[in-house]
GROMACS .gro file of C-alpha atoms in nm:
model
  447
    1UNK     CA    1  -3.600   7.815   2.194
    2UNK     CA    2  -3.909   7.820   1.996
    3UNK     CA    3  -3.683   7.762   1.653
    4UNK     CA    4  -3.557   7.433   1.826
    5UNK     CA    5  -3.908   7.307   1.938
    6UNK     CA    6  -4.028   7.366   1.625
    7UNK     CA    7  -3.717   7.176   1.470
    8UNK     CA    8  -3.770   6.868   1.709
    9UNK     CA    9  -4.167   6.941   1.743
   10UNK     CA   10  -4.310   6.559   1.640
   11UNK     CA   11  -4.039   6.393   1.888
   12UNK     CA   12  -4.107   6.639   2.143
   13UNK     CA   13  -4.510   6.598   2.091
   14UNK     CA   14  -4.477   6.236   2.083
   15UNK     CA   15  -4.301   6.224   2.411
   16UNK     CA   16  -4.451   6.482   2.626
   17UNK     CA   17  -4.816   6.483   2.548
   18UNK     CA   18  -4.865   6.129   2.453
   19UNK     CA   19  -4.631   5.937   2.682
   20UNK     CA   20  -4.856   5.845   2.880
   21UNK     CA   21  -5.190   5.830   2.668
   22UNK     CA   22  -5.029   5.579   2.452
   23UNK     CA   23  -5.042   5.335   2.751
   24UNK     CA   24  -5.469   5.353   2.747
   25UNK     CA   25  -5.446   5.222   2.365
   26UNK     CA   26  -5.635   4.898   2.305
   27UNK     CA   27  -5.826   4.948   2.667
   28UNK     CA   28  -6.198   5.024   2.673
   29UNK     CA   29  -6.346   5.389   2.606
   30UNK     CA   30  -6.420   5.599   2.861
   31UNK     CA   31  -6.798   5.534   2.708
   32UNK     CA   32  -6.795   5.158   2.773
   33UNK     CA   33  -6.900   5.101   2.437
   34UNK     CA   34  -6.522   5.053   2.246
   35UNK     CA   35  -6.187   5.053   2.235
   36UNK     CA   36  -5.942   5.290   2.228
   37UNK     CA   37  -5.763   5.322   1.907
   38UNK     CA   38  -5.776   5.683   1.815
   39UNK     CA   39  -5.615   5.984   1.946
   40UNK     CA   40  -5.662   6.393   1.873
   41UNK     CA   41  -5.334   6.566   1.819
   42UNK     CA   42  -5.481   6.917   1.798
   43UNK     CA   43  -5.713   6.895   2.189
   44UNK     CA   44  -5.546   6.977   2.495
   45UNK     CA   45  -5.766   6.683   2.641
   46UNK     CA   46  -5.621   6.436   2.432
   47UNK     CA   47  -5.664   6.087   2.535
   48UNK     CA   48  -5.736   5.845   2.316
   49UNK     CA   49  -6.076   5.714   2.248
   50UNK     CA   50  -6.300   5.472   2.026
   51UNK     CA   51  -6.391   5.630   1.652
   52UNK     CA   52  -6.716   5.693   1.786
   53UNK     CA   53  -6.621   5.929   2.054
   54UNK     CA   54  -6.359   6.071   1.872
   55UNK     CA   55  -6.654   6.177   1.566
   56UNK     CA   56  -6.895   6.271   1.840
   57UNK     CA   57  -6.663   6.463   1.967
   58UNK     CA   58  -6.554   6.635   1.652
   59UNK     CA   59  -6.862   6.689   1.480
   60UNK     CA   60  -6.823   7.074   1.449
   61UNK     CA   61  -6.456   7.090   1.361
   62UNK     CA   62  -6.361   7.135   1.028
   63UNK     CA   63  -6.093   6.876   1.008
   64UNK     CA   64  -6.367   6.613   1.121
   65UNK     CA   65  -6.374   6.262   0.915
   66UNK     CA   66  -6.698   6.364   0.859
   67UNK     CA   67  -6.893   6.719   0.877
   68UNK     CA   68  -7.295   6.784   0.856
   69UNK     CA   69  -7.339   7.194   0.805
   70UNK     CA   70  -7.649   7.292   1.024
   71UNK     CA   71  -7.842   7.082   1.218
   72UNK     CA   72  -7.609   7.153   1.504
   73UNK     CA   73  -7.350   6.910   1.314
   74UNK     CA   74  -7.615   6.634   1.398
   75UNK     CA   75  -7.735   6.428   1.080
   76UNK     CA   76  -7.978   6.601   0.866
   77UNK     CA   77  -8.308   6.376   0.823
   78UNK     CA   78  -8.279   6.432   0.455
   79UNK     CA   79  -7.943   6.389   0.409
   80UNK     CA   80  -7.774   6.384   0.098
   81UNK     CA   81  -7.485   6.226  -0.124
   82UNK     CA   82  -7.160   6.294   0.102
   83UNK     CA   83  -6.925   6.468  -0.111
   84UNK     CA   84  -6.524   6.469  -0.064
   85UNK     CA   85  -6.458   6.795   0.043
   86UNK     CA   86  -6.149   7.001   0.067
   87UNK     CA   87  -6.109   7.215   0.414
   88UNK     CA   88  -5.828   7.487   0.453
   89UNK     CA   89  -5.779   7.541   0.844
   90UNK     CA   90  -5.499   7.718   1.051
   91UNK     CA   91  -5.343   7.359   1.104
   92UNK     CA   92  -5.323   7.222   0.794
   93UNK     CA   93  -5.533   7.146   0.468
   94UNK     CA   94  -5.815   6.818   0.534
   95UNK     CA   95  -5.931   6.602   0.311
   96UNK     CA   96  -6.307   6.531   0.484
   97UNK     CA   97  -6.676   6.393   0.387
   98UNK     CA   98  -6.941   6.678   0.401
   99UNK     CA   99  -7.282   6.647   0.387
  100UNK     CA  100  -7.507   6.955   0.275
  101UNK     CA  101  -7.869   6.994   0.381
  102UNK     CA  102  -8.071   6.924   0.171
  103UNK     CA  103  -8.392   7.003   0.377
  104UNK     CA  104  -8.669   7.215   0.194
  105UNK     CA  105  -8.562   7.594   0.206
  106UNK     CA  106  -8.218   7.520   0.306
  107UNK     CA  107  -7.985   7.811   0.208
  108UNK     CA  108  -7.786   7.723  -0.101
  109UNK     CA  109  -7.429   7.543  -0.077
  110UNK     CA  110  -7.255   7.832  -0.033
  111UNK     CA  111  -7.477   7.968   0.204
  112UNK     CA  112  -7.459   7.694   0.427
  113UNK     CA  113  -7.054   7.728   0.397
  114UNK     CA  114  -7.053   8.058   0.467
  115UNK     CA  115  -7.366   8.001   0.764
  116UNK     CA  116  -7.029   7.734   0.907
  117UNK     CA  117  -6.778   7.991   0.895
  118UNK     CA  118  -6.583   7.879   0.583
  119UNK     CA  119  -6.555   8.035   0.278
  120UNK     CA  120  -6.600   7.825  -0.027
  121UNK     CA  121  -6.339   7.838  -0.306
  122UNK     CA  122  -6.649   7.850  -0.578
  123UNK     CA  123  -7.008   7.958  -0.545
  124UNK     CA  124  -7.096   7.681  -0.771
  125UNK     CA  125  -7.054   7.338  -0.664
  126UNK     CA  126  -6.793   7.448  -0.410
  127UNK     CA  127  -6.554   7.112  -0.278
  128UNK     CA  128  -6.311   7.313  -0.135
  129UNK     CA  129  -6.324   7.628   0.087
  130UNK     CA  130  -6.092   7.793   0.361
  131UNK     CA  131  -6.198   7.880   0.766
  132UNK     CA  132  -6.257   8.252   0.830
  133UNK     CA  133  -5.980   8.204   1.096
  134UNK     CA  134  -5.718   8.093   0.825
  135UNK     CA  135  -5.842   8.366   0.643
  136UNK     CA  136  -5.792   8.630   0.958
  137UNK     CA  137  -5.448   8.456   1.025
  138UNK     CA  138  -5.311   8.521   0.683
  139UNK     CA  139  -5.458   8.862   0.649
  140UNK     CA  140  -5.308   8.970   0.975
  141UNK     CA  141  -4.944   8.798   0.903
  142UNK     CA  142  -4.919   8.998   0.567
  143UNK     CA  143  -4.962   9.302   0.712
  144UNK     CA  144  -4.766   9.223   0.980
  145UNK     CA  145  -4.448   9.011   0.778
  146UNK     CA  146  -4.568   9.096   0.391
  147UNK     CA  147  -4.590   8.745   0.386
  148UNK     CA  148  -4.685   8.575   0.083
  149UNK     CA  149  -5.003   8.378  -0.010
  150UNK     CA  150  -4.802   8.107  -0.183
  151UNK     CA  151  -4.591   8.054   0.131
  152UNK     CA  152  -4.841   8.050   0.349
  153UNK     CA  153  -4.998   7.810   0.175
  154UNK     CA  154  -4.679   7.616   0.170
  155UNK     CA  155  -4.637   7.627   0.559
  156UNK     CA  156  -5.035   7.501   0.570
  157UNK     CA  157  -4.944   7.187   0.321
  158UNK     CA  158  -4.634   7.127   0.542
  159UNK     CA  159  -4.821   7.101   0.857
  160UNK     CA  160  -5.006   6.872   0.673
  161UNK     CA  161  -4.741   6.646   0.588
  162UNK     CA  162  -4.365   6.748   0.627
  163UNK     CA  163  -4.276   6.427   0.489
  164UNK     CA  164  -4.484   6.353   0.141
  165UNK     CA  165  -4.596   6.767   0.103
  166UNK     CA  166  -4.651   6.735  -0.260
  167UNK     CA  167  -4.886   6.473  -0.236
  168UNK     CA  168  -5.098   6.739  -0.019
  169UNK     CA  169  -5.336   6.972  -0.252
  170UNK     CA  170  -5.315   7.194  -0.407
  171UNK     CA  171  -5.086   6.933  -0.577
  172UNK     CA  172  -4.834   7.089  -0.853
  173UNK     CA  173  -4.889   7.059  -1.214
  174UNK     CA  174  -4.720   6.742  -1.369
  175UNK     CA  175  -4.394   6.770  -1.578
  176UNK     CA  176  -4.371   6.567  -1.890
  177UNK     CA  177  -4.204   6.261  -1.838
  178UNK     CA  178  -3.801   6.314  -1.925
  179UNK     CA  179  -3.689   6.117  -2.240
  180UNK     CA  180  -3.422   5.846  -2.258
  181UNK     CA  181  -3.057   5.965  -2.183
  182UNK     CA  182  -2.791   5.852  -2.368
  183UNK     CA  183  -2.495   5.732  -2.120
  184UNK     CA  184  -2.269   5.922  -2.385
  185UNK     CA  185  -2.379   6.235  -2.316
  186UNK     CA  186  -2.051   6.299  -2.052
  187UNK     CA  187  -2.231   6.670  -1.935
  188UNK     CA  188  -2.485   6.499  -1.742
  189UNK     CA  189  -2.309   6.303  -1.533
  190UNK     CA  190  -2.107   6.616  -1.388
  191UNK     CA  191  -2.111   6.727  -1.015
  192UNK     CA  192  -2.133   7.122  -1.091
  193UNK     CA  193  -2.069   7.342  -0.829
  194UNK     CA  194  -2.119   7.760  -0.746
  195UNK     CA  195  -1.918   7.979  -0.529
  196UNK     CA  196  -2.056   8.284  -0.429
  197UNK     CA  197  -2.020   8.560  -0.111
  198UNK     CA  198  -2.329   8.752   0.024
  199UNK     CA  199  -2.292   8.997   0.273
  200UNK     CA  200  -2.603   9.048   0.375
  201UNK     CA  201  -2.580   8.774   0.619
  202UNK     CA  202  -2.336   8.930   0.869
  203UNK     CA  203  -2.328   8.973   1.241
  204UNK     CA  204  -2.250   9.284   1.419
  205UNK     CA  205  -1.993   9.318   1.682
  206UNK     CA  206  -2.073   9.196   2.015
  207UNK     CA  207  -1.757   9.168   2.209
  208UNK     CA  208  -1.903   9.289   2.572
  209UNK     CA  209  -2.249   9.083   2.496
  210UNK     CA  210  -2.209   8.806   2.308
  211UNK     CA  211  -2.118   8.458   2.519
  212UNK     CA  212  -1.793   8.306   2.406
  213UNK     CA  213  -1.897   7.978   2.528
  214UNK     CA  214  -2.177   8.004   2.251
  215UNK     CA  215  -2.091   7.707   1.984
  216UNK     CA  216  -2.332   7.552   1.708
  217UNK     CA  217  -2.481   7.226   1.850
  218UNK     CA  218  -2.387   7.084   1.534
  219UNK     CA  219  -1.968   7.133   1.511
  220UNK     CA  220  -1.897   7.151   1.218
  221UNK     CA  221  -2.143   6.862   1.085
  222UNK     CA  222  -2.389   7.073   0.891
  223UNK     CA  223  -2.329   7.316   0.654
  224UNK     CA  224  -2.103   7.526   0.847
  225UNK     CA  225  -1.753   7.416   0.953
  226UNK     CA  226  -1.675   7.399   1.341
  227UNK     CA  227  -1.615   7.785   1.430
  228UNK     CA  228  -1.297   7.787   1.598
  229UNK     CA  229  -1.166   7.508   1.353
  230UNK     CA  230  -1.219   7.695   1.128
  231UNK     CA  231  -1.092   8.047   1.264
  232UNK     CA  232  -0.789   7.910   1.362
  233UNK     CA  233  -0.710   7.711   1.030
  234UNK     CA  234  -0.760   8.040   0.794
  235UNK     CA  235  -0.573   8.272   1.067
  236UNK     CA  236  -0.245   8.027   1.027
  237UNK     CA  237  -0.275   8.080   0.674
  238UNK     CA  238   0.027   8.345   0.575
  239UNK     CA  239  -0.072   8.702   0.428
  240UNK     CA  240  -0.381   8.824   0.436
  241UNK     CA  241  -0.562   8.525   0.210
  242UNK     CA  242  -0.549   8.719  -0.118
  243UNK     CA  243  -0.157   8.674  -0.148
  244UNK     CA  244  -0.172   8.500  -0.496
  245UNK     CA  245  -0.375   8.740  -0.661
  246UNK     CA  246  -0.374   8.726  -1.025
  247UNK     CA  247  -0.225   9.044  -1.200
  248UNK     CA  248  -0.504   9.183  -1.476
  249UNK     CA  249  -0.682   9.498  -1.603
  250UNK     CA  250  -1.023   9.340  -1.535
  251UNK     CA  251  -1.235   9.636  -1.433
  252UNK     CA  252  -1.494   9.324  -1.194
  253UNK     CA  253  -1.149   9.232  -1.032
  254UNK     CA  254  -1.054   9.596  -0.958
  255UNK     CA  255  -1.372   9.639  -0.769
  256UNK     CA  256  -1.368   9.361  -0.575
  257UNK     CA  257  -1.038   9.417  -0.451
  258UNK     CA  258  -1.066   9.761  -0.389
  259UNK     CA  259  -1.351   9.727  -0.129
  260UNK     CA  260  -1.401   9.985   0.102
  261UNK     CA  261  -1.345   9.824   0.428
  262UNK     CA  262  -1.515  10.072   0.646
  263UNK     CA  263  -1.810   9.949   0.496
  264UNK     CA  264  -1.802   9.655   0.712
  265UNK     CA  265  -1.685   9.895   1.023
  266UNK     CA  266  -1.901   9.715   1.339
  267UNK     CA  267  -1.977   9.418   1.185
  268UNK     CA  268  -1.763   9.069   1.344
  269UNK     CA  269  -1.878   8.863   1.045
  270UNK     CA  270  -1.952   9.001   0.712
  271UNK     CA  271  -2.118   8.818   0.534
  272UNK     CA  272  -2.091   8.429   0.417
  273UNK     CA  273  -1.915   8.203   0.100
  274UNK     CA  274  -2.184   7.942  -0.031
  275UNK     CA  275  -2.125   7.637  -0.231
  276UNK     CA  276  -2.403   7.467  -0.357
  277UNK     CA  277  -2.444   7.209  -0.679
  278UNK     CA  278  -2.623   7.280  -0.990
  279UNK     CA  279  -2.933   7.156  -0.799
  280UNK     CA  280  -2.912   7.451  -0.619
  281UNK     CA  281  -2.927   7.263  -0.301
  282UNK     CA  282  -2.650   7.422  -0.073
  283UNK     CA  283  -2.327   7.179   0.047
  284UNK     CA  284  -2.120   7.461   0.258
  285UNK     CA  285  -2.140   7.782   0.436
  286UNK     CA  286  -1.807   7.984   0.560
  287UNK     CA  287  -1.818   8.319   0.729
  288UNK     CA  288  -1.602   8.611   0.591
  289UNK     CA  289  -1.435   8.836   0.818
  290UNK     CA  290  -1.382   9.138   0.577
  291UNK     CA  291  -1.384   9.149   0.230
  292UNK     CA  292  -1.436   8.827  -0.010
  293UNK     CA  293  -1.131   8.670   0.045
  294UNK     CA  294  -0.951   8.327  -0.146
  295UNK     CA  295  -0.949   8.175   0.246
  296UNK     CA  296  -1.313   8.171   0.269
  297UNK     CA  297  -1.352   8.043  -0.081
  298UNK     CA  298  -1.107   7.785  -0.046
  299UNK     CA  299  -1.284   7.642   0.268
  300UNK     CA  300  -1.620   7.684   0.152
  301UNK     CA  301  -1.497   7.432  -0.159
  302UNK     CA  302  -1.341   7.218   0.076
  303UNK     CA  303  -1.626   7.197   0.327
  304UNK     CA  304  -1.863   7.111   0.079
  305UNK     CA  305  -1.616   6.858  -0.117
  306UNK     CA  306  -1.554   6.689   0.196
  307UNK     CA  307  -1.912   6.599   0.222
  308UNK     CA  308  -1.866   6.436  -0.118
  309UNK     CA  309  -1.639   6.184  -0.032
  310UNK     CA  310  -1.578   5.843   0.193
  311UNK     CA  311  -1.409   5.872   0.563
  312UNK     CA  312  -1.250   6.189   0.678
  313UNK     CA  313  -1.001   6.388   0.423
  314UNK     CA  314  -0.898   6.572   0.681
  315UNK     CA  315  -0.763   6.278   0.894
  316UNK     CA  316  -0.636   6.058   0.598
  317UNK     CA  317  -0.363   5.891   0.782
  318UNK     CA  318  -0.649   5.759   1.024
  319UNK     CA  319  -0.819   5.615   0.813
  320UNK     CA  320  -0.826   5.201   0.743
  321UNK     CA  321  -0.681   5.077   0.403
  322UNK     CA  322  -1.077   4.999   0.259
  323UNK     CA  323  -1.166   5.396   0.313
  324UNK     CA  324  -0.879   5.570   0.099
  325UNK     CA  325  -0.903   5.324  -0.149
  326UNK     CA  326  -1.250   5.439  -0.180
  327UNK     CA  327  -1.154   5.772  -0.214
  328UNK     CA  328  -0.896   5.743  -0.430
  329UNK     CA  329  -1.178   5.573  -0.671
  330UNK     CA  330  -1.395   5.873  -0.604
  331UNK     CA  331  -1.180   6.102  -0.716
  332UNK     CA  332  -1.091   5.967  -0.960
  333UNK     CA  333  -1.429   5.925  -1.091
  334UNK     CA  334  -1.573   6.274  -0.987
  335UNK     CA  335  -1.573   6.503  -1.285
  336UNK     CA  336  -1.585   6.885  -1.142
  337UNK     CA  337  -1.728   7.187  -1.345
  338UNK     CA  338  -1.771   7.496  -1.081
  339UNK     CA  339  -1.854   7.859  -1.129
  340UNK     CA  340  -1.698   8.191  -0.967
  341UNK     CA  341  -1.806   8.525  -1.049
  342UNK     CA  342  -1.404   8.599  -0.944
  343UNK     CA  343  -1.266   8.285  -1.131
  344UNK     CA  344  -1.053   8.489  -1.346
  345UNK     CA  345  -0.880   8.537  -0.983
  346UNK     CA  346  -0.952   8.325  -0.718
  347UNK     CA  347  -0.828   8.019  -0.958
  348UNK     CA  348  -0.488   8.150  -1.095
  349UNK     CA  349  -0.272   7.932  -0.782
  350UNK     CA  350  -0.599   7.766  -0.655
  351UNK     CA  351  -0.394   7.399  -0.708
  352UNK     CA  352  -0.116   7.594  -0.526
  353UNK     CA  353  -0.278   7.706  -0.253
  354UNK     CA  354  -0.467   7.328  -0.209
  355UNK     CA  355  -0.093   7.190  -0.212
  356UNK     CA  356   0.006   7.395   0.052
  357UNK     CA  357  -0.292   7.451   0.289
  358UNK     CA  358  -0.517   7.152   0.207
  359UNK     CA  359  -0.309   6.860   0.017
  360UNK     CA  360  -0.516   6.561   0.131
  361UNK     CA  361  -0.801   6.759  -0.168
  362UNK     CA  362  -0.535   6.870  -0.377
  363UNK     CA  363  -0.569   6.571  -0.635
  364UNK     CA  364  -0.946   6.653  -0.624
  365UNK     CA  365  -0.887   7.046  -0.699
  366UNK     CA  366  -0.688   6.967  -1.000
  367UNK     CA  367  -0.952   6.818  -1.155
  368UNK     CA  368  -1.223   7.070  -1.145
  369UNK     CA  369  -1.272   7.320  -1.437
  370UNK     CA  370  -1.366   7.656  -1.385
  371UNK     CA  371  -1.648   7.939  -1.554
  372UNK     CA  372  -1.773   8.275  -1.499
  373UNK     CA  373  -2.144   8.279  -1.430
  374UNK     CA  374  -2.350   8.373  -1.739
  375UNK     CA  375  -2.462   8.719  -1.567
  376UNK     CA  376  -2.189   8.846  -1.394
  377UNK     CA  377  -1.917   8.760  -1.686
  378UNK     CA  378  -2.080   9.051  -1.907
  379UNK     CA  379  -1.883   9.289  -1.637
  380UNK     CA  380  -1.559   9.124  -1.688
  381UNK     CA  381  -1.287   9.188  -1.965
  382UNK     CA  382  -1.322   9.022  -2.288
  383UNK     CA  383  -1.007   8.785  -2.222
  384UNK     CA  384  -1.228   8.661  -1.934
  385UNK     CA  385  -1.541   8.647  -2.153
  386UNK     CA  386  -1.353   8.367  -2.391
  387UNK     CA  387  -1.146   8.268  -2.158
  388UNK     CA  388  -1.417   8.144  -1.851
  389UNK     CA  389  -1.738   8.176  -2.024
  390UNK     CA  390  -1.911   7.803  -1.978
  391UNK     CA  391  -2.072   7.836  -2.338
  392UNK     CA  392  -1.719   7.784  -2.510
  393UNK     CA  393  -1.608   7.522  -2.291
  394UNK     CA  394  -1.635   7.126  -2.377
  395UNK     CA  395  -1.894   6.922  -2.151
  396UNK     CA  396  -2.018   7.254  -1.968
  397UNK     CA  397  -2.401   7.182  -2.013
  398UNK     CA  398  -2.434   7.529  -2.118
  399UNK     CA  399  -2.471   7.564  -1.737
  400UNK     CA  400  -2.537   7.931  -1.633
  401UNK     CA  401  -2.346   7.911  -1.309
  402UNK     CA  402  -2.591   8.110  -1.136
  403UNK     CA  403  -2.743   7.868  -0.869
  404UNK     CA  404  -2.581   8.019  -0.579
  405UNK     CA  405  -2.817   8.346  -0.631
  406UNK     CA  406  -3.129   8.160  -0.625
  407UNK     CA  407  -3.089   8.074  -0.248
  408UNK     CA  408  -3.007   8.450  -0.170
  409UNK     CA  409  -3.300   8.538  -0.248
  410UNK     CA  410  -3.514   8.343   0.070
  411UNK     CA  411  -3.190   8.360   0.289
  412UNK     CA  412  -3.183   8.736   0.281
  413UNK     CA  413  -3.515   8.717   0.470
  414UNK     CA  414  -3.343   8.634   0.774
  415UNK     CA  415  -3.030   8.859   0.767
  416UNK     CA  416  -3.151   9.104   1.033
  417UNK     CA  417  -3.254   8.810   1.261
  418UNK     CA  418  -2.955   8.699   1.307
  419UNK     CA  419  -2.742   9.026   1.317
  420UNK     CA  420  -2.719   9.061   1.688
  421UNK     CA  421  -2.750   8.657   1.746
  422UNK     CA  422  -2.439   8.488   1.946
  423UNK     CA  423  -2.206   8.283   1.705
  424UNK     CA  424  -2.346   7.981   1.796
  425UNK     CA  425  -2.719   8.075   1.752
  426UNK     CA  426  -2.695   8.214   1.448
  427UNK     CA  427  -2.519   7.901   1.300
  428UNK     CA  428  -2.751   7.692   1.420
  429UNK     CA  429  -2.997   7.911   1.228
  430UNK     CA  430  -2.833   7.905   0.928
  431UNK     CA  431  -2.808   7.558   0.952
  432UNK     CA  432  -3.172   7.492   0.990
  433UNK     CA  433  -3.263   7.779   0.681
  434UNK     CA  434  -2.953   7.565   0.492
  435UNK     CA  435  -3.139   7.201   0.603
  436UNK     CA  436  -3.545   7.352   0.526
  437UNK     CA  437  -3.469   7.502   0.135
  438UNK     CA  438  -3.231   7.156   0.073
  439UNK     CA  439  -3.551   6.952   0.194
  440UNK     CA  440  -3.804   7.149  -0.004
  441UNK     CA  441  -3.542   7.067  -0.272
  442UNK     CA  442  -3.550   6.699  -0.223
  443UNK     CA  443  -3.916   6.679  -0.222
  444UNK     CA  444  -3.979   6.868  -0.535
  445UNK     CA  445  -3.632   6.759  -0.765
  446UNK     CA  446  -3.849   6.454  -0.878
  447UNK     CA  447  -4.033   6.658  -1.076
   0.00000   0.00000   0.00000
């Protein structure tokens, strides 16, 4: 519940607790001396008010427009220069005027920072400093979570501003500008692609607890495919998934298929397929239900292709005349490069299987070419070295092919949360870790 307020929390906010306020706006202050055109978000009394009463009101918070340190937070009779000051509080970072006193034997700038609770960044000319609270908060989460400073200070900047975060300080240090790009240069125009399986997002068997009726409010529209779609599609597959295996003496293929299943003994789900684009921002997420099978690989590449493309591939008769001409133009424009640390194997009848399980994306999955990612191919044969490394193929990019293991690395974080979560929850919470590291993406890919 408190995942899906936070989720919704500025339409929630904006209905419940100002509804009503927002009807007082442009009526006269409770003072009789303005209008009301300001409201606090962070009071529980929060109806709106003219700027005066809203700075009178706020004179000793540390996100006011405008702080005095002593004097009670009244003005100091030999006030100063105001200074643009920096302030670091539980509920955000604030960008604020501060005036120091400057009265004879007033404590030095520090002082006074310190005398007001805050800590100042620098004992010289400090302009910016953090709350002790903030400072008690963090210190008290890290022991607690071992969380770090850096993302703490990222949650702070986002409940600054969750829209424009990296124009909130402390800003990030400015790239060079990119030169010109010549439109010859075919590699950058690709749409690369990773497949990889992680099984350290599973879910333990539930059968007697869990609710069936559980489903992801999303079906299927996010990052995760519609659960009992998707059951029910790779249980009418025949065999057991891995029926085209590709014969070899690769010593990485031998120990993938030999898993030890009993590994996996009380778990329901076992783990997840990812594909994500050489962005590393994540397109699809399939569960596995053993070991890291060709089905869930197959429909992790299709989920996240499907996104890709115009109308509904999987109801192409459907669709009007306009839509699958557009797709036949995207496909035919889309030029595919993927990596699979099992390539050498899960690609041998990939076409195949597309023809016979998936044709409406089988034209699509003829066109993509396939590598071993730069890491993992040093444990494979030397055929597979030459054959799938992406450094002796044309128009690769020199692309390492490693992107899905970047994402692992924050998304293991949250494998024992949702262990024991019903199907549907811990979708949904995938789906809103998938949506939060794709957005943090988007707002930092500019750079």
């Amino acid at each position: 519940v408190l995942s899906e307020f936070a989720a919704a929390e500025d339409t929630i906010l904006d209905i419940i607790l100002s509804q009503e306020a927002h009807k007082r706006f442009g009526e006269p202050c409770l003072c009789g001396q303005g209008i009301c055109t300001v409201q606090c978000d962070e009071c529980i009394w929060n109806d709106p008010s003219c700027e005066d009463c809203f700075i009178r009101q706020h004179r000793r918070d540390p996100y006011a427009h405008s702080l005095q340190l002593r004097h009670d937070g009244n003005q100091c009779p030999n006030e100063g220069k105001r200074i643009l000051f920096t302030l670091v509080d539980i509920n955000g970072i604030h960008g604020t005027y501060l005036h120091f006193c400057e009265c004879v034997g007033a404590p030095a700038k520090y002082e006074q920072l310190l005398n007001a609770h805050l800590f100042p960044a620098t004992m010289i000319h400090p302009q910016t400093a953090f709350s002790f609270r903030v400072l008690k908060q963090y210190h008290l989460m890290n022991l607690e979570s071992k969380l770090p400073a850096q993302d703490f200070i990222g949650a702070l900047r986002r409940l600054t501003d969750n829209a424009f975060t990296l124009s909130v300080p402390p800003g990030l240090y400015k790239h060079p500008r990119p030169k010109d790009i010549l439109a010859e240069l075919r590699h950058l125009l690709l749409v690369t692609l990773t497949v990889d399986g992680n099984h350290h997002l599973s879910k333990s068997e539930k059968n007697r607890t869990s609710d069936p009726t559980d489903e992801s409010i999303w079906h299927g529209r996010a990052y995760m495919p519609h659960d009992r779609t998707y059951r029910g599609r790779i249980a009418s597959l025949k065999g057991d998934g891995n029926i085209f295996k590709a014969e070899g003496d690769c010593d990485y293929l031998q120990a993938a298929q030999k898993q030890k299943l009993h590994k996996f003994k009380g778990q329901e789900i076992t783990g997840v397929v990812n594909c994500q684009c050489g962005h590393v921002f994540i397109l699809s997420s399939v569960d596995m239900q053993g070991g890291e099978s060709v089905r869930n690989s197959d429909y992790a590449l299709l989920h996240a292709l499907s996104a890709r493309l115009p109308g509904d591939l999987t109801r192409r008769s459907d669709e009007p005349p306009e839509i699958l001409t557009a797709i036949a133009e995207a496909i035919e424009s889309f030029e595919i490069v993927a990596t699979y640390d099992m390539a050498c194997i899960t690609t041998v009848h990939l076409a195949h299987r597309f023809r016979e399980n998936y044709p409406e994306f089988a034209a699509l999955i003829e066109k993509i070419r396939w590598g071993i990612p730069t890491v993992h191919i040093v444990n494979h044969k030397e055929r597979c070295q030459y054959q799938y490394s992406t450094l002796y193929q044309a128009s690769f990019a020199w692309h390492h092919g490693e992107t899905a293991e970047q994402a692992w690395a924050e998304m293991n974080q949250i494998g024992p949360i949702i262990r024991q979560m019903n199907s549907g929850r811990r979708q949904d919470t995938l789906n809103n870790h998938y949506g939060d590291w794709n957005w943090k993406k988007t707002m930092k890919i500019g750079m």
